[in-house]
Short mmCIF file of C-alpha atoms in Angstrom, two decimals:
data_model
loop_
_atom_site.label_atom_id
_atom_site.label_comp_id
_atom_site.label_asym_id
_atom_site.label_seq_id
_atom_site.Cartn_x
_atom_site.Cartn_y
_atom_site.Cartn_z
CA MET A 1 0.00 0.00 0.00
CA LYS A 2 1.59 3.25 -1.18
CA ALA A 3 1.19 6.67 0.40
CA HIS A 4 -1.16 9.05 -1.36
CA THR A 5 0.26 11.52 -3.85
CA SER A 6 -1.08 14.77 -5.23
CA GLU A 7 -2.34 12.83 -8.24
CA THR A 8 -4.16 10.12 -6.29
CA GLN A 9 -5.66 12.65 -3.87
CA SER A 10 -7.06 14.68 -6.74
CA THR A 11 -9.06 11.67 -7.98
CA ILE A 12 -10.73 11.02 -4.60
CA THR A 13 -14.30 12.22 -4.13
CA PRO A 14 -15.89 12.78 -0.70
CA GLU A 15 -17.90 9.61 -1.26
CA LYS A 16 -14.77 7.62 -2.10
CA ALA A 17 -12.96 9.00 0.95
CA LEU A 18 -15.82 7.77 3.13
CA GLU A 19 -15.67 4.37 1.46
CA PHE A 20 -11.92 4.14 2.19
CA LEU A 21 -12.63 4.59 5.90
CA LYS A 22 -15.51 2.13 5.92
CA GLU A 23 -13.34 -0.49 4.22
CA GLY A 24 -10.49 0.26 6.61
CA ASN A 25 -12.65 -0.26 9.69
CA GLN A 26 -13.91 -3.53 8.25
CA ARG A 27 -10.31 -4.69 7.88
CA PHE A 28 -9.57 -3.59 11.44
CA VAL A 29 -12.53 -5.51 12.88
CA ASN A 30 -11.52 -8.62 10.92
CA ASN A 31 -7.82 -8.24 11.85
CA LEU A 32 -6.89 -8.06 8.16
CA LYS A 33 -4.89 -4.86 8.05
CA VAL A 34 -3.20 -3.87 4.79
CA ASN A 35 0.49 -4.68 4.54
CA ARG A 36 2.37 -1.37 4.57
CA ASN A 37 6.04 -0.52 4.49
CA LEU A 38 5.90 2.43 6.86
CA LEU A 39 9.53 3.39 6.32
CA GLU A 40 8.82 3.49 2.59
CA GLN A 41 5.86 5.75 3.31
CA VAL A 42 8.16 8.00 5.35
CA ASN A 43 10.29 8.33 2.24
CA ASP A 44 7.29 8.77 -0.06
CA THR A 45 5.92 11.65 2.03
CA ARG A 46 9.20 13.44 2.71
CA GLU A 47 8.35 16.23 0.24
CA GLY A 48 4.71 16.69 1.22
CA GLN A 49 1.44 15.16 2.36
CA TRP A 50 -1.87 14.54 0.60
CA PRO A 51 -4.36 13.14 3.15
CA PHE A 52 -7.86 12.37 1.95
CA ALA A 53 -9.70 12.95 5.27
CA VAL A 54 -9.69 14.97 8.49
CA ILE A 55 -10.80 13.01 11.54
CA LEU A 56 -11.70 14.67 14.84
CA SER A 57 -11.66 12.12 17.65
CA CYS A 58 -11.22 11.87 21.40
CA ILE A 59 -7.83 11.56 23.12
CA ASP A 60 -8.96 8.20 24.52
CA SER A 61 -6.08 5.74 24.14
CA ARG A 62 -8.41 3.21 22.50
CA THR A 63 -9.52 5.48 19.66
CA SER A 64 -6.52 6.04 17.39
CA ALA A 65 -8.06 6.91 14.02
CA GLU A 66 -5.11 5.52 12.06
CA LEU A 67 -5.60 2.11 13.67
CA ILE A 68 -9.40 2.06 13.71
CA PHE A 69 -9.54 2.87 9.98
CA ASP A 70 -6.37 0.99 9.00
CA GLN A 71 -4.63 3.96 7.42
CA GLY A 72 -0.95 4.69 6.91
CA LEU A 73 1.39 7.65 7.01
CA GLY A 74 0.10 10.62 5.05
CA ASP A 75 -3.45 9.26 4.68
CA ILE A 76 -5.43 11.27 7.24
CA PHE A 77 -5.21 14.39 9.39
CA SER A 78 -5.90 13.30 12.96
CA ILE A 79 -7.21 15.92 15.41
CA ARG A 80 -7.73 14.79 18.98
CA ILE A 81 -9.30 16.43 22.01
CA ALA A 82 -11.11 14.94 25.00
CA GLY A 83 -14.77 14.78 24.04
CA ASN A 84 -14.20 15.41 20.29
CA PHE A 85 -15.62 18.95 20.19
CA VAL A 86 -14.42 21.97 18.23
CA ASN A 87 -12.99 25.36 19.08
CA GLN A 88 -11.53 28.06 16.86
CA ASP A 89 -8.10 26.46 16.65
CA ILE A 90 -9.52 23.06 15.75
CA LEU A 91 -11.74 24.65 13.11
CA GLY A 92 -8.68 26.39 11.72
CA SER A 93 -6.90 23.04 11.54
CA MET A 94 -9.86 21.55 9.68
CA GLU A 95 -9.90 24.47 7.25
CA PHE A 96 -6.21 23.91 6.59
CA GLY A 97 -6.76 20.19 6.05
CA CYS A 98 -9.57 20.68 3.54
CA ASN A 99 -9.10 24.08 1.90
CA VAL A 100 -5.31 24.10 1.78
CA ALA A 101 -4.16 20.48 1.87
CA GLY A 102 -7.02 19.02 -0.18
CA SER A 103 -8.78 16.57 2.13
CA LYS A 104 -12.26 15.57 0.95
CA LEU A 105 -13.93 14.43 4.17
CA VAL A 106 -14.39 15.64 7.74
CA VAL A 107 -15.34 12.99 10.29
CA VAL A 108 -16.45 13.68 13.85
CA LEU A 109 -15.71 10.41 15.63
CA GLY A 110 -17.24 9.86 19.05
CA HIS A 111 -16.98 6.66 21.05
CA SER A 112 -18.79 4.63 23.65
CA LYS A 113 -17.90 4.93 27.35
CA CYS A 114 -16.24 8.34 26.79
CA GLY A 115 -14.48 9.53 29.93
CA ALA A 116 -14.84 13.22 29.05
CA LEU A 117 -18.61 12.82 28.71
CA LYS A 118 -18.71 10.85 31.95
CA GLY A 119 -16.96 13.79 33.57
CA GLY A 120 -19.59 16.11 32.14
CA LEU A 121 -22.36 14.05 33.68
CA ASP A 122 -20.62 13.91 37.06
CA ALA A 123 -19.41 17.54 36.98
CA PRO A 124 -21.70 18.78 39.78
CA LYS A 125 -20.25 16.07 42.05
CA ILE A 126 -16.56 16.61 41.29
CA GLU A 127 -16.21 20.37 41.62
CA GLY A 128 -13.37 21.59 43.75
CA LEU A 129 -10.89 18.87 42.83
CA GLY A 130 -8.29 21.48 41.95
CA MET A 131 -8.31 20.89 38.20
CA ASP A 132 -9.46 24.22 36.80
CA ASN A 133 -8.83 23.43 33.15
CA LEU A 134 -10.41 20.00 33.31
CA ASN A 135 -13.46 21.51 35.00
CA HIS A 136 -13.70 24.02 32.16
CA LEU A 137 -13.56 21.21 29.58
CA ILE A 138 -16.22 18.97 31.07
CA TYR A 139 -18.73 21.80 31.45
CA HIS A 140 -18.54 22.17 27.66
CA PHE A 141 -21.01 19.26 27.40
CA ASP A 142 -23.73 20.82 29.57
CA PRO A 143 -25.93 22.00 26.65
CA CYS A 144 -26.06 18.46 25.27
CA ILE A 145 -26.77 17.03 28.71
CA GLN A 146 -29.69 19.39 29.16
CA GLU A 147 -30.97 18.37 25.72
CA VAL A 148 -30.93 14.61 26.26
CA ILE A 149 -31.64 14.12 29.96
CA LYS A 150 -35.22 13.18 30.82
CA ASP A 151 -37.27 14.59 33.68
CA GLY A 152 -36.38 12.77 36.86
CA GLU A 153 -33.55 10.82 35.23
CA GLU A 154 -30.38 10.25 37.21
CA ARG A 155 -27.54 12.49 36.00
CA SER A 156 -24.64 10.10 36.44
CA SER A 157 -21.90 8.47 34.41
CA LYS A 158 -23.26 5.17 35.70
CA ASN A 159 -26.43 5.78 33.68
CA GLU A 160 -25.22 4.01 30.52
CA ASP A 161 -28.28 4.85 28.42
CA LEU A 162 -27.93 8.56 29.20
CA LEU A 163 -24.19 8.42 28.51
CA GLU A 164 -24.74 6.96 25.03
CA ARG A 165 -27.49 9.46 24.21
CA LEU A 166 -25.10 12.20 25.26
CA ASN A 167 -22.39 10.72 23.04
CA ILE A 168 -24.61 10.82 19.94
CA CYS A 169 -25.88 14.31 20.77
CA ASN A 170 -22.32 15.54 21.20
CA ILE A 171 -21.30 14.18 17.80
CA GLN A 172 -24.28 15.83 16.13
CA ARG A 173 -23.76 19.14 17.95
CA THR A 174 -20.09 19.17 16.93
CA ILE A 175 -21.10 18.73 13.29
CA GLN A 176 -23.54 21.63 13.66
CA ASP A 177 -20.80 23.74 15.23
CA ILE A 178 -18.47 23.03 12.32
CA ARG A 179 -21.09 24.12 9.80
CA HIS A 180 -22.18 27.19 11.76
CA GLN A 181 -18.76 28.40 12.92
CA SER A 182 -16.73 27.79 9.74
CA SER A 183 -18.11 29.51 6.68
CA THR A 184 -15.18 28.00 4.76
CA LEU A 185 -16.10 24.39 5.51
CA ASN A 186 -19.82 25.09 5.18
CA LYS A 187 -19.30 26.54 1.70
CA MET A 188 -17.06 23.65 0.66
CA GLU A 189 -19.71 21.18 1.77
CA GLN A 190 -22.46 23.08 -0.05
CA GLU A 191 -20.33 23.03 -3.21
CA GLY A 192 -19.80 19.27 -2.91
CA LYS A 193 -16.05 19.57 -2.38
CA ILE A 194 -16.20 17.86 1.01
CA LYS A 195 -18.56 15.89 3.23
CA ILE A 196 -18.94 16.40 6.97
CA VAL A 197 -20.13 13.23 8.70
CA GLY A 198 -20.47 11.74 12.16
CA ALA A 199 -19.44 8.32 13.38
CA ASN A 200 -19.45 6.37 16.63
CA TYR A 201 -16.76 3.89 17.66
CA CYS A 202 -17.59 0.99 19.96
CA VAL A 203 -14.70 0.31 22.34
CA GLU A 204 -16.03 -3.20 22.95
CA SER A 205 -16.22 -4.44 19.35
CA GLY A 206 -13.95 -2.11 17.35
CA THR A 207 -16.82 -1.32 15.01
CA VAL A 208 -17.56 2.18 13.68
CA THR A 209 -21.23 3.05 13.14
CA TRP A 210 -21.91 5.91 10.73
CA LEU A 211 -24.58 8.39 11.74
#
């Protein structure tokens, strides 16, 4: 499997980019990863990079996009932050990946049993632990929590059904944020130059479900 070049990247459509990732996850689940010479790919990409997709995922150690989608060096831009949400710097990175470097697909990849989302659910109980920046991060998910929690429902990370509803809501809200906060990416999607899609990774099976 060779690294992508400017020529191969130019032939990839958003639909084909999505298909590459679907096929890659199927290989991952079946333990049939493509044989790659990574040192050869280092050499092939020494003058530049031509990734076909930008993937925003969580920092969770189980959710490496390159492994989950069986991709090699130079294939994808991987952006990681706890809870897979966007801010201005992440949006700028996405704009670079698509509008400058030519990627055809933006994927927001959430995952089951997300620790950041668990922290968001338990935030009222863990205040005052002396982690100011972490507290700031986990309160980011409050709007989604208020959207998905039912009257009288227990707000707790132990509530697995609520946690998974929050996970899906967070993926969808992040996609909305990308479209609303980046006129560049929104325009590119409207023009058919890119797709912006959501996906959910199961840490128990290795399977990615596309939303």
